[in-house]
Short mmCIF file of N, CA and C and ligand atoms in Angstrom, two decimals:
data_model
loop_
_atom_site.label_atom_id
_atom_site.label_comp_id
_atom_site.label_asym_id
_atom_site.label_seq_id
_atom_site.Cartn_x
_atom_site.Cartn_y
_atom_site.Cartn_z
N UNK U 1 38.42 28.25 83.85
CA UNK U 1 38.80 28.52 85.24
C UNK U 1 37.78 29.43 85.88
N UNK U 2 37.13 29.03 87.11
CA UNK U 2 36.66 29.79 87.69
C UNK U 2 36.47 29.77 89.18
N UNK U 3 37.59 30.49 89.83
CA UNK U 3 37.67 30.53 91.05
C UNK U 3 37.58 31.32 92.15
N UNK U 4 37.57 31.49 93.40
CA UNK U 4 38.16 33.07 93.91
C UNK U 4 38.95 34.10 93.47
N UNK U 5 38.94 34.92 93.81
CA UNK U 5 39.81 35.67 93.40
C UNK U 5 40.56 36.17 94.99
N UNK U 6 41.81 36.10 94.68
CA UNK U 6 42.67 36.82 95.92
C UNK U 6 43.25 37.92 95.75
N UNK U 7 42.00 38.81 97.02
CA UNK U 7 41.83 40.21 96.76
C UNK U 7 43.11 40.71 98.13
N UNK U 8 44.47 41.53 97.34
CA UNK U 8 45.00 42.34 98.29
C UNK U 8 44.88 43.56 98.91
N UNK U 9 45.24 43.81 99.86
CA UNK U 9 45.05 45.46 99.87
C UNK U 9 46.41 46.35 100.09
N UNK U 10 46.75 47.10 99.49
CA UNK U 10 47.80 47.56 99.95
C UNK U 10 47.61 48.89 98.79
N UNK U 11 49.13 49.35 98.29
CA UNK U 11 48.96 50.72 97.65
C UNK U 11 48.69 50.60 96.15
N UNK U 12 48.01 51.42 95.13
CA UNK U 12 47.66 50.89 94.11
C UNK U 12 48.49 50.14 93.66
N UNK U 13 49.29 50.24 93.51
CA UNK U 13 50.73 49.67 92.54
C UNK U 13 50.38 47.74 92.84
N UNK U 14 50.32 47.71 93.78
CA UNK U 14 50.23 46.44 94.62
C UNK U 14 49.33 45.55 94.11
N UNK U 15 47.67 46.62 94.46
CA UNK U 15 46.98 46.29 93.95
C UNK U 15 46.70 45.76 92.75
N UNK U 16 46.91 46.73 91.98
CA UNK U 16 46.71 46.03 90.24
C UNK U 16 47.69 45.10 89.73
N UNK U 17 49.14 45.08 90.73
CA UNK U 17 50.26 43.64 90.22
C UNK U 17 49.69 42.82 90.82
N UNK U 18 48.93 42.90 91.75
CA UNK U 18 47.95 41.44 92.12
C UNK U 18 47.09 40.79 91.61
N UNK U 19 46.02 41.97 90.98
CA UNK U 19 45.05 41.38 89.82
C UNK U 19 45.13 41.14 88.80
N UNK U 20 45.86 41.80 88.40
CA UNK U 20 46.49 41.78 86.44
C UNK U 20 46.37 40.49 86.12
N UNK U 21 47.58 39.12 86.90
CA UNK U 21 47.87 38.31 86.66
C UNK U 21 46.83 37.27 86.61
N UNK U 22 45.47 37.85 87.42
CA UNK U 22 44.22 37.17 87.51
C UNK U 22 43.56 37.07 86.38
N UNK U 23 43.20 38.90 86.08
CA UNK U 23 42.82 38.88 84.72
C UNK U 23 42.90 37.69 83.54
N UNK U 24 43.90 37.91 84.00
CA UNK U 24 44.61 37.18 82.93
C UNK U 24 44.90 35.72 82.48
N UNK U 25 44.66 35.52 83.69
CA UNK U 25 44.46 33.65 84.03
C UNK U 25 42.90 33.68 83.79
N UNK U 26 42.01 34.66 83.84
CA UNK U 26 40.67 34.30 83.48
C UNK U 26 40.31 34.32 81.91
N UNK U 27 41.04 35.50 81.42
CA UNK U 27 40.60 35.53 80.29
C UNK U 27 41.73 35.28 78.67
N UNK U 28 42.95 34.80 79.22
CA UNK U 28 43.62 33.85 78.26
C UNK U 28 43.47 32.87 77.86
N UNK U 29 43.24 32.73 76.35
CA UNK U 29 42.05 31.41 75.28
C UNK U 29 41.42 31.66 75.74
N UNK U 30 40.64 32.41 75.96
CA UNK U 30 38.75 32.26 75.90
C UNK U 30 39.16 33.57 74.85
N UNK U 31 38.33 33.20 73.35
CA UNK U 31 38.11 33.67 73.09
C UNK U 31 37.01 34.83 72.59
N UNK U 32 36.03 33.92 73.76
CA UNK U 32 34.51 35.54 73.54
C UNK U 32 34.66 36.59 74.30
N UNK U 33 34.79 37.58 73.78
CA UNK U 33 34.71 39.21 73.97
C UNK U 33 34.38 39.33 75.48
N UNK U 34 32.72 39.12 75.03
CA UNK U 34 31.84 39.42 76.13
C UNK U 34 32.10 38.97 77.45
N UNK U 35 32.65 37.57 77.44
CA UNK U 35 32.81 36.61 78.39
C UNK U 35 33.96 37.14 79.41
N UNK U 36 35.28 37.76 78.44
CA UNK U 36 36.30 38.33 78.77
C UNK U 36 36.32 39.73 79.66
N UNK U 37 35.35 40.48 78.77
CA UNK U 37 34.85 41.71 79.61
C UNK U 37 34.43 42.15 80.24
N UNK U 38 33.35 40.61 80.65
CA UNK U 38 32.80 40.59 82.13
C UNK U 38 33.55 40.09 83.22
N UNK U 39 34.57 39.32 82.76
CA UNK U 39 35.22 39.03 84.06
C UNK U 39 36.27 40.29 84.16
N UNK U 40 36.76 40.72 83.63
CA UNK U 40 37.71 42.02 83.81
C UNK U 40 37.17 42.94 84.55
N UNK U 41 35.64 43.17 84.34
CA UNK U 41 35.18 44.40 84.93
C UNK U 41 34.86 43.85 86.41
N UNK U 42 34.35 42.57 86.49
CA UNK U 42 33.70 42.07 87.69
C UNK U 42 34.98 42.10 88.60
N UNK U 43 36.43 41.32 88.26
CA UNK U 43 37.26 41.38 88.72
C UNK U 43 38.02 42.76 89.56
N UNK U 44 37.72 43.56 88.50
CA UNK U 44 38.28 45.01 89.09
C UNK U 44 37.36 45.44 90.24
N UNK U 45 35.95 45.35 89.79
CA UNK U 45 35.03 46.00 90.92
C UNK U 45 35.36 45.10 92.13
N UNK U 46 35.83 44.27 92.44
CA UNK U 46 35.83 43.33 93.39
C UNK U 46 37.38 43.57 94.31
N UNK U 47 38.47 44.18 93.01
CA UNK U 47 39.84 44.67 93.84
C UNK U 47 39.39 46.03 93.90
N UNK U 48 39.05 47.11 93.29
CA UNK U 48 38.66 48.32 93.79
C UNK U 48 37.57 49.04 94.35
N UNK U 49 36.59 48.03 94.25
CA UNK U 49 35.60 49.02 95.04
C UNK U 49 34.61 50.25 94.46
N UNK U 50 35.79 50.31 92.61
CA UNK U 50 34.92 51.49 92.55
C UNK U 50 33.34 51.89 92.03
N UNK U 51 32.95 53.18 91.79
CA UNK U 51 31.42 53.13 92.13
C UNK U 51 30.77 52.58 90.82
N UNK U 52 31.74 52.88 89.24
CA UNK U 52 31.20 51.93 88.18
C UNK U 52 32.49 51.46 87.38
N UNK U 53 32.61 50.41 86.56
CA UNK U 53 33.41 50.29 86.39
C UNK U 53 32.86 49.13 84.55
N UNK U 54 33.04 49.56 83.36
CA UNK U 54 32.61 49.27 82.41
C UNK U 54 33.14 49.46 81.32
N UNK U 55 32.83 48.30 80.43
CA UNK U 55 33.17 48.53 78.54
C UNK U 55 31.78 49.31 78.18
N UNK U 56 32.06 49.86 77.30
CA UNK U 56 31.36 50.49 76.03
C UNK U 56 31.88 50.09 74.57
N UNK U 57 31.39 49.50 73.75
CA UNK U 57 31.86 49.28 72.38
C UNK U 57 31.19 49.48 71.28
N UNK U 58 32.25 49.84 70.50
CA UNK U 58 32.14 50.80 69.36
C UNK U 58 31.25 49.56 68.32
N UNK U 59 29.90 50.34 67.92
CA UNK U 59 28.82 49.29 66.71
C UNK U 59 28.14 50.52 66.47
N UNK U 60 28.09 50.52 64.47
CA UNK U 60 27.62 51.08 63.73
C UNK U 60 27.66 52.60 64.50
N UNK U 61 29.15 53.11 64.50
CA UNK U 61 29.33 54.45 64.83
C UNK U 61 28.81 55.21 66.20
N UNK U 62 28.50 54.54 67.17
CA UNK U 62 27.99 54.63 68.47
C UNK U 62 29.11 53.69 69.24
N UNK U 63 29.37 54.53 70.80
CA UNK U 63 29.56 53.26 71.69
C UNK U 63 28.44 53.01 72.31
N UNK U 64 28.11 51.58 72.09
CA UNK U 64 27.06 51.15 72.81
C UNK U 64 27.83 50.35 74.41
N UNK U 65 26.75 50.01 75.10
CA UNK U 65 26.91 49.78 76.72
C UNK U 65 27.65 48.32 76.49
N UNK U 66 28.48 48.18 77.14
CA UNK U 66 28.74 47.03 76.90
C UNK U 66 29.10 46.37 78.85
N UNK U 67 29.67 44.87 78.95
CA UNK U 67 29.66 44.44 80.35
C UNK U 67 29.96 46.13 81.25
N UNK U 68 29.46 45.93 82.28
CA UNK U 68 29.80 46.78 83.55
C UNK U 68 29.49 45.83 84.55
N UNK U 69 29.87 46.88 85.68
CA UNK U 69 29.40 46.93 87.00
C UNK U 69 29.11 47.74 87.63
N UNK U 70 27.59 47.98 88.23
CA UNK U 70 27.69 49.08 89.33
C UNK U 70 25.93 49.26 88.52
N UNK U 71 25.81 50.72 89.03
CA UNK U 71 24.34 50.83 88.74
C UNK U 71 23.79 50.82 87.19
N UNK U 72 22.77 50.93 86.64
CA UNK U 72 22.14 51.27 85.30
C UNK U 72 23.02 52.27 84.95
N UNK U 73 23.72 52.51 83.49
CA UNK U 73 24.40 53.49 82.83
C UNK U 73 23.48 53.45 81.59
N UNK U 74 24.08 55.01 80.91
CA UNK U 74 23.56 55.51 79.28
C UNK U 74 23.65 54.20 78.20
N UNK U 75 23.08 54.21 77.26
CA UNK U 75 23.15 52.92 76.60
C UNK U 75 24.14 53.12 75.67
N UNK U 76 23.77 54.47 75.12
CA UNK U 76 24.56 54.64 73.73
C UNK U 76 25.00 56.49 74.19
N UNK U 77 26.15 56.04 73.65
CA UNK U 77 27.04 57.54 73.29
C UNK U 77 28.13 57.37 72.21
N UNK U 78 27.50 58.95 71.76
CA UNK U 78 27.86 59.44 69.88
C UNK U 78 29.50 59.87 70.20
N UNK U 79 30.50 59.88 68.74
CA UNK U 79 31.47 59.92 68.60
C UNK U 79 31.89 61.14 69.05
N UNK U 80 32.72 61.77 70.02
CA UNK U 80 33.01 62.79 70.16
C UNK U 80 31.85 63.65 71.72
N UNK U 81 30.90 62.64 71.92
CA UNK U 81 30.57 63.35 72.87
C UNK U 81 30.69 62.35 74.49
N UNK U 82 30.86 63.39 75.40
CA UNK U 82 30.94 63.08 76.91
C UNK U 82 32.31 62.48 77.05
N UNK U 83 32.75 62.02 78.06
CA UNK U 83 34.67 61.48 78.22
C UNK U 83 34.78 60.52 77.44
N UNK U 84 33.74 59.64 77.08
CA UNK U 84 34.15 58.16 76.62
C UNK U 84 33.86 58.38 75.20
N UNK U 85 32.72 59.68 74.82
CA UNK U 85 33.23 59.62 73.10
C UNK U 85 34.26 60.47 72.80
N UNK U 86 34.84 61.41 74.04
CA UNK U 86 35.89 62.23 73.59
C UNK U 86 37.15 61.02 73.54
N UNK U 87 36.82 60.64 74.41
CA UNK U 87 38.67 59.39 74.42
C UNK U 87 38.52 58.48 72.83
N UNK U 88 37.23 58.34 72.72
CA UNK U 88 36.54 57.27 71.33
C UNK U 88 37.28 58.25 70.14
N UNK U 89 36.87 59.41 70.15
CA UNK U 89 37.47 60.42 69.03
C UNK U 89 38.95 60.62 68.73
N UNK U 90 39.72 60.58 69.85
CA UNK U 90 41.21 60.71 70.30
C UNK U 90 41.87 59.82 70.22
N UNK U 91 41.28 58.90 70.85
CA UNK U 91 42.29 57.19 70.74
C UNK U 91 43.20 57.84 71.82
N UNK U 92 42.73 58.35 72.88
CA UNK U 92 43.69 58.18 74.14
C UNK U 92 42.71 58.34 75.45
N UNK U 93 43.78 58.12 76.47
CA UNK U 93 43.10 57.96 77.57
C UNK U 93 42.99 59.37 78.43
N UNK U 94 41.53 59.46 78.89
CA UNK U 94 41.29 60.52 79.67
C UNK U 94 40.88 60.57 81.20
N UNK U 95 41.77 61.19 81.64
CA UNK U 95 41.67 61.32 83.18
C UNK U 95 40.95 62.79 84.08
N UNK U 96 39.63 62.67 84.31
CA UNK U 96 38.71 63.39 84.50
C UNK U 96 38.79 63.78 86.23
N UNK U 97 39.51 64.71 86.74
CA UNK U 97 39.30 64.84 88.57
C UNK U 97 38.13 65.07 88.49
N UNK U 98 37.42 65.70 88.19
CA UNK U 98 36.12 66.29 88.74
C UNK U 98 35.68 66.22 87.04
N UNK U 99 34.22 65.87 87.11
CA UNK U 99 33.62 65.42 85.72
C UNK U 99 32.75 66.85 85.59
N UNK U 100 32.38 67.28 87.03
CA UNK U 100 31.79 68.75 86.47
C UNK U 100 32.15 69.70 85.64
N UNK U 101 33.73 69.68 86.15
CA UNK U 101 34.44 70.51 85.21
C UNK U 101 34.83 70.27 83.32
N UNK U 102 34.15 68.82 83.31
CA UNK U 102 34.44 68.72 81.88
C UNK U 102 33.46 69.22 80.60
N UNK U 103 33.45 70.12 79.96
CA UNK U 103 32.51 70.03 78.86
C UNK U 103 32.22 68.79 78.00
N UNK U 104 30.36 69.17 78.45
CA UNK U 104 29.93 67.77 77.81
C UNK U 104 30.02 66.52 78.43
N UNK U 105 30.58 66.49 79.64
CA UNK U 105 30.32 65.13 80.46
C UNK U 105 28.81 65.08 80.18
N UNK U 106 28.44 63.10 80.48
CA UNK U 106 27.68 62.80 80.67
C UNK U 106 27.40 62.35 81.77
N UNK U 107 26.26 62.53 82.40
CA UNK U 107 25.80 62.06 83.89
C UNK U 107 25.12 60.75 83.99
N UNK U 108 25.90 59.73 83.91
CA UNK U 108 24.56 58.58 84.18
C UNK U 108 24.17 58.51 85.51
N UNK U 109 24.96 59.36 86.77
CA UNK U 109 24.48 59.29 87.62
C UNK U 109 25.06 60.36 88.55
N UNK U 110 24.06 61.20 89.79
CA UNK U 110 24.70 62.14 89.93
C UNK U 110 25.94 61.92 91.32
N UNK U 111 26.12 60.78 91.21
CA UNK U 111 27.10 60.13 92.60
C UNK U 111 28.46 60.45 91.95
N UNK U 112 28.52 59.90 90.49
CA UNK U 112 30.09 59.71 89.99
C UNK U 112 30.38 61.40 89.62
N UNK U 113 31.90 61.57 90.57
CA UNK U 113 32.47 62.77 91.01
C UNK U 113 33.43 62.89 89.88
N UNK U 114 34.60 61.92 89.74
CA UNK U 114 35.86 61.62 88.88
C UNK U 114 35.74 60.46 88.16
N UNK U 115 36.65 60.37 87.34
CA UNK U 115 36.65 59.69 85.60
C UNK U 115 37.67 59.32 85.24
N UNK U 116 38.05 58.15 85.02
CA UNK U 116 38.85 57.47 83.59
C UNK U 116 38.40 56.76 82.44
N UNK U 117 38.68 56.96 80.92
CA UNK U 117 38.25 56.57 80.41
C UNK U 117 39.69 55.91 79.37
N UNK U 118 39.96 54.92 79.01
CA UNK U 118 41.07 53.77 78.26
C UNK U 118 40.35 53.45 77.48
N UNK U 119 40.76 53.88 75.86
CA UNK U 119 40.40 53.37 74.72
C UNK U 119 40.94 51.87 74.72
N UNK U 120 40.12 50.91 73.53
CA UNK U 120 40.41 49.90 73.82
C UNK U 120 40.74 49.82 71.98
N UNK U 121 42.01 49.02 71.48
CA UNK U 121 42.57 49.99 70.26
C UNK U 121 43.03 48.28 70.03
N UNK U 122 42.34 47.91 68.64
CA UNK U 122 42.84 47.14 67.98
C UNK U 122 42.68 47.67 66.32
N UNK U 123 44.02 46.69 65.72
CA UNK U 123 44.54 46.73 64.82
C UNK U 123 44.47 49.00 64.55
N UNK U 124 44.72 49.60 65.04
CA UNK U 124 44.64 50.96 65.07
C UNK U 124 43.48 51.40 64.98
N UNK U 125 42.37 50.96 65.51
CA UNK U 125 41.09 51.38 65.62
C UNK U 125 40.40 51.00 66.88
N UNK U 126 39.82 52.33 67.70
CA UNK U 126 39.50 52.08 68.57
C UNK U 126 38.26 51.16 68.51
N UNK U 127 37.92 49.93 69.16
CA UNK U 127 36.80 49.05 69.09
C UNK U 127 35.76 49.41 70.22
N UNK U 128 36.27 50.23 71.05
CA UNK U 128 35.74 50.23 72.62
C UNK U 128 36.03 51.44 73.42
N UNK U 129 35.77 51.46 74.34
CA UNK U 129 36.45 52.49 76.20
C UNK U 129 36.34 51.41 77.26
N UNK U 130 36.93 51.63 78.16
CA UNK U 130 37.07 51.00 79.36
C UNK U 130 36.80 52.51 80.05
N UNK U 131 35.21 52.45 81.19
CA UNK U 131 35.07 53.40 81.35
C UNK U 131 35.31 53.25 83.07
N UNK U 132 35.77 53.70 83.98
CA UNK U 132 35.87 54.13 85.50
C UNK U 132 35.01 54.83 86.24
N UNK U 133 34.11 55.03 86.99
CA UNK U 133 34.24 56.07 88.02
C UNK U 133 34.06 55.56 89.15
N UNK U 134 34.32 57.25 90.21
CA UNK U 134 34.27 57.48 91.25
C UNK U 134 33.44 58.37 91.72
N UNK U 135 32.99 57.82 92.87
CA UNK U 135 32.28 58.75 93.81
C UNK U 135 33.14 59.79 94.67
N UNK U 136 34.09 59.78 94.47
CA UNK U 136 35.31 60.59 94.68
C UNK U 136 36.04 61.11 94.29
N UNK U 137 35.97 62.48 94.25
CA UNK U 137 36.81 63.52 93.39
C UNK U 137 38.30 63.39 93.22
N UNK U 138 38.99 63.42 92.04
CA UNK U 138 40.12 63.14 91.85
C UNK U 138 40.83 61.92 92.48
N UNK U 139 40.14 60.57 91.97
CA UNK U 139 40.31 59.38 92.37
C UNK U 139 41.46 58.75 91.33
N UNK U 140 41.84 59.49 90.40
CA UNK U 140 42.33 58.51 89.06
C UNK U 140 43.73 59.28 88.82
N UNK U 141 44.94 58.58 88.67
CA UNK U 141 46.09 59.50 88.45
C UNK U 141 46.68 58.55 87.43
N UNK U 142 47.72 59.13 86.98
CA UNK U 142 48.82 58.08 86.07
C UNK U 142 49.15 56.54 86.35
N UNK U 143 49.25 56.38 87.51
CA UNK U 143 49.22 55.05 88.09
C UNK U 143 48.05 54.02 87.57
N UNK U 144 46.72 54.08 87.81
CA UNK U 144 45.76 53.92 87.05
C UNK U 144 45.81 53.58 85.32
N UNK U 145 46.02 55.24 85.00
CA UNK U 145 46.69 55.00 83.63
C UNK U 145 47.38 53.99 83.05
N UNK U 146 48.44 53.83 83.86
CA UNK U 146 49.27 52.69 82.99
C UNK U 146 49.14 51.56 83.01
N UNK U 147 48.10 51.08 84.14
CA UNK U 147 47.68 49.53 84.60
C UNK U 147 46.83 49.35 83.77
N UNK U 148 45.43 50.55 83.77
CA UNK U 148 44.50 50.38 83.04
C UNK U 148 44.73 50.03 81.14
N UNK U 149 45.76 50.62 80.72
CA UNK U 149 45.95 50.32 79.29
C UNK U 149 46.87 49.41 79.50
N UNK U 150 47.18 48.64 80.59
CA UNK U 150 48.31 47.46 80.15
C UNK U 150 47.19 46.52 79.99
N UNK U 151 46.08 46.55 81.31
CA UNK U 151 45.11 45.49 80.93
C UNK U 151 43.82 45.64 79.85
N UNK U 152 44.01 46.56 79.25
CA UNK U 152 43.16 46.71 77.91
C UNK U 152 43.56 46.17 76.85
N UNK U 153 44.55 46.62 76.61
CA UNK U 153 46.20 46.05 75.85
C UNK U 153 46.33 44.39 75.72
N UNK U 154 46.04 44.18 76.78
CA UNK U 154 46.54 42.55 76.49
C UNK U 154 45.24 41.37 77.01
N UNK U 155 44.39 42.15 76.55
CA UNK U 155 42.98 41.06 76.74
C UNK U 155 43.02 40.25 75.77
N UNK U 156 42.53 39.23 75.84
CA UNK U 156 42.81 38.39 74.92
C UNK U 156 41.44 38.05 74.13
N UNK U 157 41.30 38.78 73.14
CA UNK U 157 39.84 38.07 72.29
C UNK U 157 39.92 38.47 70.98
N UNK U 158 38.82 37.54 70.01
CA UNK U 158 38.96 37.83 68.71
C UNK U 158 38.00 39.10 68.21
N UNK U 159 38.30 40.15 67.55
CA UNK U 159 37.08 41.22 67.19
C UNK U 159 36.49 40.68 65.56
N1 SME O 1 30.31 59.80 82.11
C1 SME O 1 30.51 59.14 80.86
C2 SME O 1 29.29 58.37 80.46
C3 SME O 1 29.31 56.95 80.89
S1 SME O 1 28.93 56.72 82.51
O1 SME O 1 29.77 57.50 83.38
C4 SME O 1 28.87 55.15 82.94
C5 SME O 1 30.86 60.16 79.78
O2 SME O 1 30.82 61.37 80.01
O3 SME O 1 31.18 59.73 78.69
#
């Protein structure tokens, strides 16, 4: 399947019960990763707008870069460092208002203000992050949260 996508606008909530179901019609049986992760991310940048929006996955003890959208990002980040190896270390999701304030953020760029980062957790091991930002400070709340790990949660591919 590959079609438009019908982009709503209204309040987040709205938003992401609009796309989810897209997601999901794109990337149910297909089983390549990659294939899956690019349309998820392309999809989102296309309902939100935001300034990056990307996998990172976990190979030979590094997350390496995996599909995005948005400008050039870091290639590789070590276990435990910046939001996406702290969430990698934790196996949970981290919600960053302001990234200045975090020890050890990483800067791939000096535009992105705020941060989410959604481990991506199969068979009890994180494989990945689903990484967010914004050019806008305190862009990411619980709402986010729970969409973002429903659609991490139920991607459909083989690891
Ligand atoms: N800021 C992230 C690095 C990845 S980029 O934002 C795309 C971090 O601190 O882990």
């Amino acid at each position: 399947m590959a079609e438009d996508l019908s982009i709503v606008k209204g309040d987040k909530t709205a938003e992401y019960q609009s796309i989810i179901p897209q997601i999901n019609a794109l990337t149910t049986g297909e089983p390549d990763l990659v294939a899956n992760l690019a349309n998820t991310v392309a999809a989102l940048k296309e309902q939100f707008g935001w300034f990056w929006v990307g996998f990172y996955l976990v190979k030979s003890d590094e997350l390496v870069l995996g599909p995005f959208q948005g400008p050039v990002a870091c290639t590789r980040i070590k276990k435990g460092r910046g939001v996406c190896g702290t969430s990698w270390a934790e196996a949970k999701t981290l919600i960053v208002p302001d990234v200045e304030a975090f020890p050890g953020h990483i800067a791939c760029s000096s535009l992105s203000k705020s941060e989410i980062v959604v481990p991506v957790i199969r068979n009890g091991q994180v494989i990945g992050v689903l990484d967010v930002d914004s050019d806008r400070l305190d862009h990411f709340d619980e709402t986010d949260q729970l969409f973002l790990e429903e659609i991490v949660a139920s991607l459909d591919f083989q690891v």
